Amino acid sequence: MTTSHGTARTTGERPEPIRRTARNSASESDNKIHSDAEAQLFGYRAALVPGVTLYAYLTQLALPFFGEEWLARGGSSVRLLRPVYEGETVVCRAEPRADGSRTVLDLSCGREDGTVCAEGGAWLPDAPAGSLGGASSLPDSSPAHPLPELTPDTVPVGVPLAPLETFFDAEAARAYADETDDPSPLYRDASVSGGPVLPPGVLAGRQARLLRINFSFGPSIHVASEIEHLAPARTGALYRTGGVIRETYERKGNHYLVLDALTTAGGTPVMRVRHTTIFQVRRP
C-alpha cells in the first residue's frame, strides 16, 4: 500500500519507533491536574502531560501505516497507565499483528527505560463503523448556570449533555500538529478529502472539555478512550460534540465515569468516542 507520506509500505511491516519530547499543552486549562501545584497535592512529581497528547503521538505511527483511509473510517484505542511529565522523552512503538482478516497495529508509548505509559491499538474495521453505540443525536440545550457540581452521588447517568461547539480552521489543524510534533502534510496541505484535515487528537480531546462545560468538578485524570472515525475531519467547519454518561464506578478510592460522545460537522457524524476518566481523584 502507499502511505499518506508517499512511501510504500505493506501492512506487515513494523513502523520504526518515534521519539517525542512530551509537552504539557494544558497548563492553563480548567483541569488543574495539569498544573504543578495541584498535581503535587495528589502525589505526582509535577503536572501531568494530557493523555490525549500521548494518543496524538501514537496516531503518528497509525496514519503512515494505514494511510489516509484510517482518518475516514479507522478505529483505535488507548489506555493511560502511568504519568508523563513535561520535557520527558517518550518512545512510541508499533507492532503489526493479524486479527482474523484485518491487521491491528499494537501501539505503546513509554520512557526510554522501557516503562510503558500508554498502550493501545489501531485498525481498519472489516465492517462499517458503529460498534461503540454512543450518542446518536445531539440535543439543542445550553449548559446550566451555575454549573452543577459533579460528585459520585450526582452523576447524571443516561442524561444527554449540552453540546460543545467549536469552529476549526486550517490554522487550528496546523497549530495542533506543530504542538504535537506531527510531521504529516495532511494537517497543513491539501488532502484527498479536499483540504487540511484535523489531527485525530483534536477531536479525541473534546470529551474532557465537554464535561467541563457541563459540570463543576476538581482535577481529573484521563484513563482510556475508544475511538471510531466516521468521516474525514475537514477544516473550515463548525464541530459539535455531545454525549451521555453511561456509567460511574469507584475503584481504590478513585471515582470514574464513562462518557459516550459523538462529534458532528455540519450534521455529518465525524468521530465517536468512549471516554473514561477519573473525575474525583483520591488524595494520597
mmCIF file of C-alpha atoms in Angstrom:
data_model
loop_
_atom_site.group_PDB
_atom_site.id
_atom_site.type_symbol
_atom_site.label_atom_id
_atom_site.label_comp_id
_atom_site.label_asym_id
_atom_site.label_seq_id
_atom_site.Cartn_x
_atom_site.Cartn_y
_atom_site.Cartn_z
ATOM 1 C CA MET A 1 0.000 0.000 0.000
ATOM 2 C CA THR A 2 1.082 3.671 -0.299
ATOM 3 C CA THR A 3 1.056 5.840 2.798
ATOM 4 C CA SER A 4 -0.014 9.460 3.085
ATOM 5 C CA HIS A 5 3.687 10.338 3.292
ATOM 6 C CA GLY A 6 4.217 8.962 -0.195
ATOM 7 C CA THR A 7 6.352 5.950 0.749
ATOM 8 C CA ALA A 8 5.485 2.349 0.002
ATOM 9 C CA ARG A 9 4.551 0.218 2.971
ATOM 10 C CA THR A 10 2.839 -3.130 3.423
ATOM 11 C CA THR A 11 0.703 -3.766 6.486
ATOM 12 C CA GLY A 12 3.120 -6.498 7.521
ATOM 13 C CA GLU A 13 5.964 -4.016 8.061
ATOM 14 C CA ARG A 14 6.788 -2.815 11.546
ATOM 15 C CA PRO A 15 6.901 1.003 11.687
ATOM 16 C CA GLU A 16 10.088 2.493 13.068
ATOM 17 C CA PRO A 17 9.789 3.874 16.635
ATOM 18 C CA ILE A 18 9.462 7.626 17.044
ATOM 19 C CA ARG A 19 10.726 9.815 19.881
ATOM 20 C CA ARG A 20 8.944 12.889 21.145
ATOM 21 C CA THR A 21 9.628 15.417 23.889
ATOM 22 C CA ALA A 22 6.414 15.496 25.900
ATOM 23 C CA ARG A 23 4.715 18.866 26.200
ATOM 24 C CA ASN A 24 2.102 19.904 28.725
ATOM 25 C CA SER A 25 -0.204 21.853 26.432
ATOM 26 C CA ALA A 26 -2.941 22.046 29.106
ATOM 27 C CA SER A 27 -1.130 24.036 31.786
ATOM 28 C CA GLU A 28 -3.748 26.818 31.531
ATOM 29 C CA SER A 29 -6.783 24.512 31.361
ATOM 30 C CA ASP A 30 -9.567 24.222 33.927
ATOM 31 C CA ASN A 31 -8.248 20.782 34.871
ATOM 32 C CA LYS A 32 -5.607 21.622 37.450
ATOM 33 C CA ILE A 33 -4.050 18.158 37.350
ATOM 34 C CA HIS A 34 -2.060 19.796 34.551
ATOM 35 C CA SER A 35 -0.588 22.356 36.975
ATOM 36 C CA ASP A 36 2.421 21.536 39.133
ATOM 37 C CA ALA A 37 0.951 22.740 42.419
ATOM 38 C CA GLU A 38 -2.304 20.803 42.140
ATOM 39 C CA ALA A 39 -0.749 17.626 40.739
ATOM 40 C CA GLN A 40 1.713 17.524 43.637
ATOM 41 C CA LEU A 41 -1.189 17.560 46.104
ATOM 42 C CA PHE A 42 -2.225 14.222 44.607
ATOM 43 C CA GLY A 43 1.218 12.688 44.879
ATOM 44 C CA TYR A 44 2.586 13.411 41.402
ATOM 45 C CA ARG A 45 6.025 14.880 40.818
ATOM 46 C CA ALA A 46 4.691 17.636 38.585
ATOM 47 C CA ALA A 47 1.852 18.492 36.204
ATOM 48 C CA LEU A 48 0.606 15.614 34.062
ATOM 49 C CA VAL A 49 1.003 15.788 30.290
ATOM 50 C CA PRO A 50 -2.513 15.240 28.844
ATOM 51 C CA GLY A 51 -3.294 11.653 27.916
ATOM 52 C CA VAL A 52 -4.658 12.799 24.572
ATOM 53 C CA THR A 53 -1.193 14.175 23.766
ATOM 54 C CA LEU A 54 0.240 10.664 24.128
ATOM 55 C CA TYR A 55 -2.572 9.422 21.891
ATOM 56 C CA ALA A 56 -1.624 12.088 19.339
ATOM 57 C CA TYR A 57 1.922 10.717 19.290
ATOM 58 C CA LEU A 58 0.617 7.187 18.690
ATOM 59 C CA THR A 59 -1.501 8.328 15.738
ATOM 60 C CA GLN A 60 1.761 9.342 14.044
ATOM 61 C CA LEU A 61 2.502 5.612 13.716
ATOM 62 C CA ALA A 62 -1.024 4.577 12.712
ATOM 63 C CA LEU A 63 -1.566 7.117 9.924
ATOM 64 C CA PRO A 64 1.515 6.249 7.836
ATOM 65 C CA PHE A 65 0.791 2.544 8.280
ATOM 66 C CA PHE A 66 -2.879 2.543 7.219
ATOM 67 C CA GLY A 67 -2.916 5.640 5.040
ATOM 68 C CA GLU A 68 -5.450 8.444 4.869
ATOM 69 C CA GLU A 69 -8.339 5.968 4.829
ATOM 70 C CA TRP A 70 -7.740 5.473 8.551
ATOM 71 C CA LEU A 71 -8.857 9.060 9.177
ATOM 72 C CA ALA A 72 -12.148 8.353 7.401
ATOM 73 C CA ARG A 73 -13.189 5.011 8.909
ATOM 74 C CA GLY A 74 -10.450 3.655 11.169
ATOM 75 C CA GLY A 75 -10.629 2.702 14.816
ATOM 76 C CA SER A 76 -8.269 2.977 17.746
ATOM 77 C CA SER A 77 -7.988 2.662 21.495
ATOM 78 C CA VAL A 78 -5.647 3.949 24.157
ATOM 79 C CA ARG A 79 -5.167 3.256 27.856
ATOM 80 C CA LEU A 80 -3.172 5.665 30.013
ATOM 81 C CA LEU A 81 -1.147 3.666 32.505
ATOM 82 C CA ARG A 82 1.433 5.989 34.072
ATOM 83 C CA PRO A 83 2.044 9.734 34.248
ATOM 84 C CA VAL A 84 4.276 11.545 31.777
ATOM 85 C CA TYR A 85 5.815 14.888 32.700
ATOM 86 C CA GLU A 86 6.810 17.972 30.711
ATOM 87 C CA GLY A 87 10.166 17.571 28.997
ATOM 88 C CA GLU A 88 10.379 13.785 29.273
ATOM 89 C CA THR A 89 11.418 11.911 26.146
ATOM 90 C CA VAL A 90 8.883 9.275 25.195
ATOM 91 C CA VAL A 91 9.380 6.479 22.677
ATOM 92 C CA CYS A 92 6.355 5.305 20.686
ATOM 93 C CA ARG A 93 6.381 1.855 19.115
ATOM 94 C CA ALA A 94 4.075 -0.143 16.855
ATOM 95 C CA GLU A 95 3.820 -3.848 16.161
ATOM 96 C CA PRO A 96 1.509 -5.210 13.418
ATOM 97 C CA ARG A 97 -0.371 -8.433 14.039
ATOM 98 C CA ALA A 98 -3.062 -10.381 12.245
ATOM 99 C CA ASP A 99 -6.531 -10.335 13.786
ATOM 100 C CA GLY A 100 -8.712 -12.505 11.590
ATOM 101 C CA SER A 101 -8.915 -10.849 8.170
ATOM 102 C CA ARG A 102 -7.593 -7.488 9.355
ATOM 103 C CA THR A 103 -4.286 -6.146 10.605
ATOM 104 C CA VAL A 104 -4.124 -4.499 14.013
ATOM 105 C CA LEU A 105 -1.292 -2.187 14.952
ATOM 106 C CA ASP A 106 -0.441 -2.658 18.626
ATOM 107 C CA LEU A 107 0.819 0.648 19.999
ATOM 108 C CA SER A 108 2.785 1.721 23.055
ATOM 109 C CA CYS A 109 4.305 4.933 24.366
ATOM 110 C CA GLY A 110 6.782 4.995 27.206
ATOM 111 C CA ARG A 111 10.009 6.192 28.689
ATOM 112 C CA GLU A 112 13.413 5.376 27.268
ATOM 113 C CA ASP A 113 14.000 2.835 30.058
ATOM 114 C CA GLY A 114 11.139 0.738 28.661
ATOM 115 C CA THR A 115 8.443 1.797 31.151
ATOM 116 C CA VAL A 116 5.144 1.796 29.244
ATOM 117 C CA CYS A 117 2.978 4.838 30.000
ATOM 118 C CA ALA A 118 0.258 4.347 27.370
ATOM 119 C CA GLU A 119 -0.800 1.442 25.192
ATOM 120 C CA GLY A 120 -3.493 0.717 22.669
ATOM 121 C CA GLY A 121 -4.114 -0.220 19.074
ATOM 122 C CA ALA A 122 -5.306 0.973 15.683
ATOM 123 C CA TRP A 123 -7.083 -0.793 12.829
ATOM 124 C CA LEU A 124 -9.262 -0.526 9.751
ATOM 125 C CA PRO A 125 -12.545 -2.315 10.507
ATOM 126 C CA ASP A 126 -13.957 -5.061 8.305
ATOM 127 C CA ALA A 127 -17.464 -3.639 8.717
ATOM 128 C CA PRO A 128 -18.756 -0.061 8.761
ATOM 129 C CA ALA A 129 -18.073 1.829 11.992
ATOM 130 C CA GLY A 130 -20.707 1.907 14.690
ATOM 131 C CA SER A 131 -19.788 -0.740 17.242
ATOM 132 C CA LEU A 132 -19.397 1.723 20.111
ATOM 133 C CA GLY A 133 -23.037 2.752 20.078
ATOM 134 C CA GLY A 134 -22.954 6.046 21.934
ATOM 135 C CA ALA A 135 -24.866 9.220 21.311
ATOM 136 C CA SER A 136 -26.833 9.174 18.055
ATOM 137 C CA SER A 137 -28.054 12.768 18.103
ATOM 138 C CA LEU A 138 -27.151 15.988 19.872
ATOM 139 C CA PRO A 139 -29.626 17.990 21.976
ATOM 140 C CA ASP A 140 -30.230 21.699 21.429
ATOM 141 C CA SER A 141 -29.566 22.709 25.018
ATOM 142 C CA SER A 142 -27.199 25.065 26.781
ATOM 143 C CA PRO A 143 -25.082 24.398 29.874
ATOM 144 C CA ALA A 144 -26.764 25.218 33.193
ATOM 145 C CA HIS A 145 -25.684 28.330 35.092
ATOM 146 C CA PRO A 146 -24.267 27.981 37.631
ATOM 147 C CA LEU A 147 -22.767 24.644 36.631
ATOM 148 C CA PRO A 148 -23.964 21.745 38.785
ATOM 149 C CA GLU A 149 -21.324 20.074 40.933
ATOM 150 C CA LEU A 150 -20.276 16.627 39.724
ATOM 151 C CA THR A 151 -19.940 14.228 42.647
ATOM 152 C CA PRO A 152 -20.203 10.433 42.958
ATOM 153 C CA ASP A 153 -23.803 10.899 44.147
ATOM 154 C CA THR A 154 -24.881 13.318 41.409
ATOM 155 C CA VAL A 155 -23.554 11.783 38.176
ATOM 156 C CA PRO A 156 -26.487 12.057 35.712
ATOM 157 C CA VAL A 157 -26.219 8.669 34.037
ATOM 158 C CA GLY A 158 -28.184 8.499 30.784
ATOM 159 C CA VAL A 159 -28.919 12.229 30.570
ATOM 160 C CA PRO A 160 -27.742 13.967 27.354
ATOM 161 C CA LEU A 161 -25.227 16.734 27.974
ATOM 162 C CA ALA A 162 -25.344 20.215 26.486
ATOM 163 C CA PRO A 163 -23.104 20.089 23.386
ATOM 164 C CA LEU A 164 -19.752 21.774 22.871
ATOM 165 C CA GLU A 165 -19.428 23.804 19.653
ATOM 166 C CA THR A 166 -16.129 24.959 18.108
ATOM 167 C CA PHE A 167 -15.167 26.221 14.671
ATOM 168 C CA PHE A 168 -11.866 24.740 13.477
ATOM 169 C CA ASP A 169 -9.963 26.372 10.629
ATOM 170 C CA ALA A 170 -6.781 25.329 8.857
ATOM 171 C CA GLU A 171 -4.655 27.262 11.337
ATOM 172 C CA ALA A 172 -6.075 25.186 14.212
ATOM 173 C CA ALA A 173 -5.034 21.993 12.433
ATOM 174 C CA ARG A 174 -1.526 23.292 11.811
ATOM 175 C CA ALA A 175 -1.148 24.577 15.361
ATOM 176 C CA TYR A 176 -2.103 21.233 16.891
ATOM 177 C CA ALA A 177 0.190 19.337 14.520
ATOM 178 C CA ASP A 178 3.047 21.660 15.470
ATOM 179 C CA GLU A 179 2.256 21.322 19.172
ATOM 180 C CA THR A 180 2.413 17.527 18.990
ATOM 181 C CA ASP A 181 5.428 17.428 16.616
ATOM 182 C CA ASP A 182 3.362 15.708 13.930
ATOM 183 C CA PRO A 183 5.053 15.966 10.509
ATOM 184 C CA SER A 184 2.083 14.823 8.403
ATOM 185 C CA PRO A 185 1.331 17.173 5.481
ATOM 186 C CA LEU A 186 -2.356 16.223 5.731
ATOM 187 C CA TYR A 187 -2.755 18.690 8.597
ATOM 188 C CA ARG A 188 -1.091 21.517 6.689
ATOM 189 C CA ASP A 189 -1.798 20.994 2.989
ATOM 190 C CA ALA A 190 -4.474 19.578 0.715
ATOM 191 C CA SER A 191 -5.689 16.012 1.176
ATOM 192 C CA VAL A 192 -7.965 13.727 -0.821
ATOM 193 C CA SER A 193 -10.785 14.943 1.417
ATOM 194 C CA GLY A 194 -10.391 18.436 -0.013
ATOM 195 C CA GLY A 195 -8.053 20.413 2.252
ATOM 196 C CA PRO A 196 -6.178 20.162 5.528
ATOM 197 C CA VAL A 197 -7.834 17.809 7.997
ATOM 198 C CA LEU A 198 -7.846 17.978 11.779
ATOM 199 C CA PRO A 199 -5.371 15.738 13.605
ATOM 200 C CA PRO A 200 -7.270 12.967 15.449
ATOM 201 C CA GLY A 201 -6.129 14.285 18.819
ATOM 202 C CA VAL A 202 -8.148 17.481 18.328
ATOM 203 C CA LEU A 203 -11.481 15.658 18.362
ATOM 204 C CA ALA A 204 -10.341 12.902 20.725
ATOM 205 C CA GLY A 205 -9.645 15.594 23.308
ATOM 206 C CA ARG A 206 -13.054 17.259 23.202
ATOM 207 C CA GLN A 207 -14.718 14.875 25.635
ATOM 208 C CA ALA A 208 -12.804 16.296 28.604
ATOM 209 C CA ARG A 209 -13.874 19.813 27.622
ATOM 210 C CA LEU A 210 -17.480 18.653 27.128
ATOM 211 C CA LEU A 211 -17.599 17.529 30.765
ATOM 212 C CA ARG A 212 -16.084 20.835 31.927
ATOM 213 C CA ILE A 213 -18.737 22.979 30.211
ATOM 214 C CA ASN A 214 -21.494 20.881 31.806
ATOM 215 C CA PHE A 215 -20.233 20.395 35.361
ATOM 216 C CA SER A 216 -18.117 21.871 38.109
ATOM 217 C CA PHE A 217 -15.542 19.433 39.489
ATOM 218 C CA GLY A 218 -11.917 19.247 40.561
ATOM 219 C CA PRO A 219 -8.832 17.718 38.957
ATOM 220 C CA SER A 220 -9.495 14.724 36.725
ATOM 221 C CA ILE A 221 -7.345 12.098 35.032
ATOM 222 C CA HIS A 222 -7.997 10.673 31.561
ATOM 223 C CA VAL A 223 -7.847 6.861 31.796
ATOM 224 C CA ALA A 224 -8.843 5.459 28.400
ATOM 225 C CA SER A 225 -10.526 6.159 25.066
ATOM 226 C CA GLU A 226 -12.067 4.037 22.333
ATOM 227 C CA ILE A 227 -12.323 5.964 19.073
ATOM 228 C CA GLU A 228 -14.128 5.492 15.771
ATOM 229 C CA HIS A 229 -13.522 7.717 12.773
ATOM 230 C CA LEU A 230 -16.766 8.088 10.836
ATOM 231 C CA ALA A 231 -15.731 10.641 8.185
ATOM 232 C CA PRO A 232 -12.730 12.857 7.415
ATOM 233 C CA ALA A 233 -12.484 15.786 9.841
ATOM 234 C CA ARG A 234 -12.183 18.676 7.389
ATOM 235 C CA THR A 235 -11.122 22.138 8.481
ATOM 236 C CA GLY A 236 -13.353 25.164 7.947
ATOM 237 C CA ALA A 237 -16.324 23.641 9.752
ATOM 238 C CA LEU A 238 -18.288 24.033 12.980
ATOM 239 C CA TYR A 239 -17.825 20.941 15.136
ATOM 240 C CA ARG A 240 -20.467 19.917 17.646
ATOM 241 C CA THR A 241 -19.756 17.356 20.370
ATOM 242 C CA GLY A 242 -22.430 15.921 22.632
ATOM 243 C CA GLY A 243 -22.665 12.850 24.770
ATOM 244 C CA VAL A 244 -24.194 10.751 27.506
ATOM 245 C CA ILE A 245 -22.564 9.413 30.675
ATOM 246 C CA ARG A 246 -23.179 5.673 30.572
ATOM 247 C CA GLU A 247 -21.827 4.527 33.931
ATOM 248 C CA THR A 248 -19.922 5.518 37.022
ATOM 249 C CA TYR A 249 -17.952 3.398 39.479
ATOM 250 C CA GLU A 250 -15.366 3.531 42.246
ATOM 251 C CA ARG A 251 -12.023 1.773 42.352
ATOM 252 C CA LYS A 252 -9.397 2.161 45.101
ATOM 253 C CA GLY A 253 -10.883 5.449 46.214
ATOM 254 C CA ASN A 254 -10.985 6.961 42.714
ATOM 255 C CA HIS A 255 -14.360 7.711 41.138
ATOM 256 C CA TYR A 256 -14.704 7.037 37.396
ATOM 257 C CA LEU A 257 -17.241 7.821 34.709
ATOM 258 C CA VAL A 258 -17.653 6.530 31.157
ATOM 259 C CA LEU A 259 -18.876 9.027 28.562
ATOM 260 C CA ASP A 260 -20.167 8.095 25.115
ATOM 261 C CA ALA A 261 -19.761 11.082 22.804
ATOM 262 C CA LEU A 262 -20.433 11.921 19.178
ATOM 263 C CA THR A 263 -18.860 14.770 17.196
ATOM 264 C CA THR A 264 -20.522 16.061 14.041
ATOM 265 C CA ALA A 265 -19.585 18.681 11.448
ATOM 266 C CA GLY A 266 -22.442 20.236 9.518
ATOM 267 C CA GLY A 267 -24.674 17.440 10.758
ATOM 268 C CA THR A 268 -22.331 14.711 9.481
ATOM 269 C CA PRO A 269 -21.037 12.297 12.147
ATOM 270 C CA VAL A 270 -17.241 12.502 12.183
ATOM 271 C CA MET A 271 -15.995 10.765 15.341
ATOM 272 C CA ARG A 272 -17.438 8.654 18.118
ATOM 273 C CA VAL A 273 -15.515 8.329 21.392
ATOM 274 C CA ARG A 274 -15.980 6.321 24.563
ATOM 275 C CA HIS A 275 -14.060 8.328 27.137
ATOM 276 C CA THR A 276 -13.187 7.032 30.618
ATOM 277 C CA THR A 277 -11.927 9.464 33.230
ATOM 278 C CA ILE A 278 -11.337 9.670 36.974
ATOM 279 C CA PHE A 279 -13.487 12.699 37.803
ATOM 280 C CA GLN A 280 -12.794 12.557 41.543
ATOM 281 C CA VAL A 281 -9.192 11.673 42.294
ATOM 282 C CA ARG A 282 -8.270 10.098 45.610
ATOM 283 C CA ARG A 283 -5.865 12.169 47.647
ATOM 284 C CA PRO A 284 -2.847 10.251 48.984
#
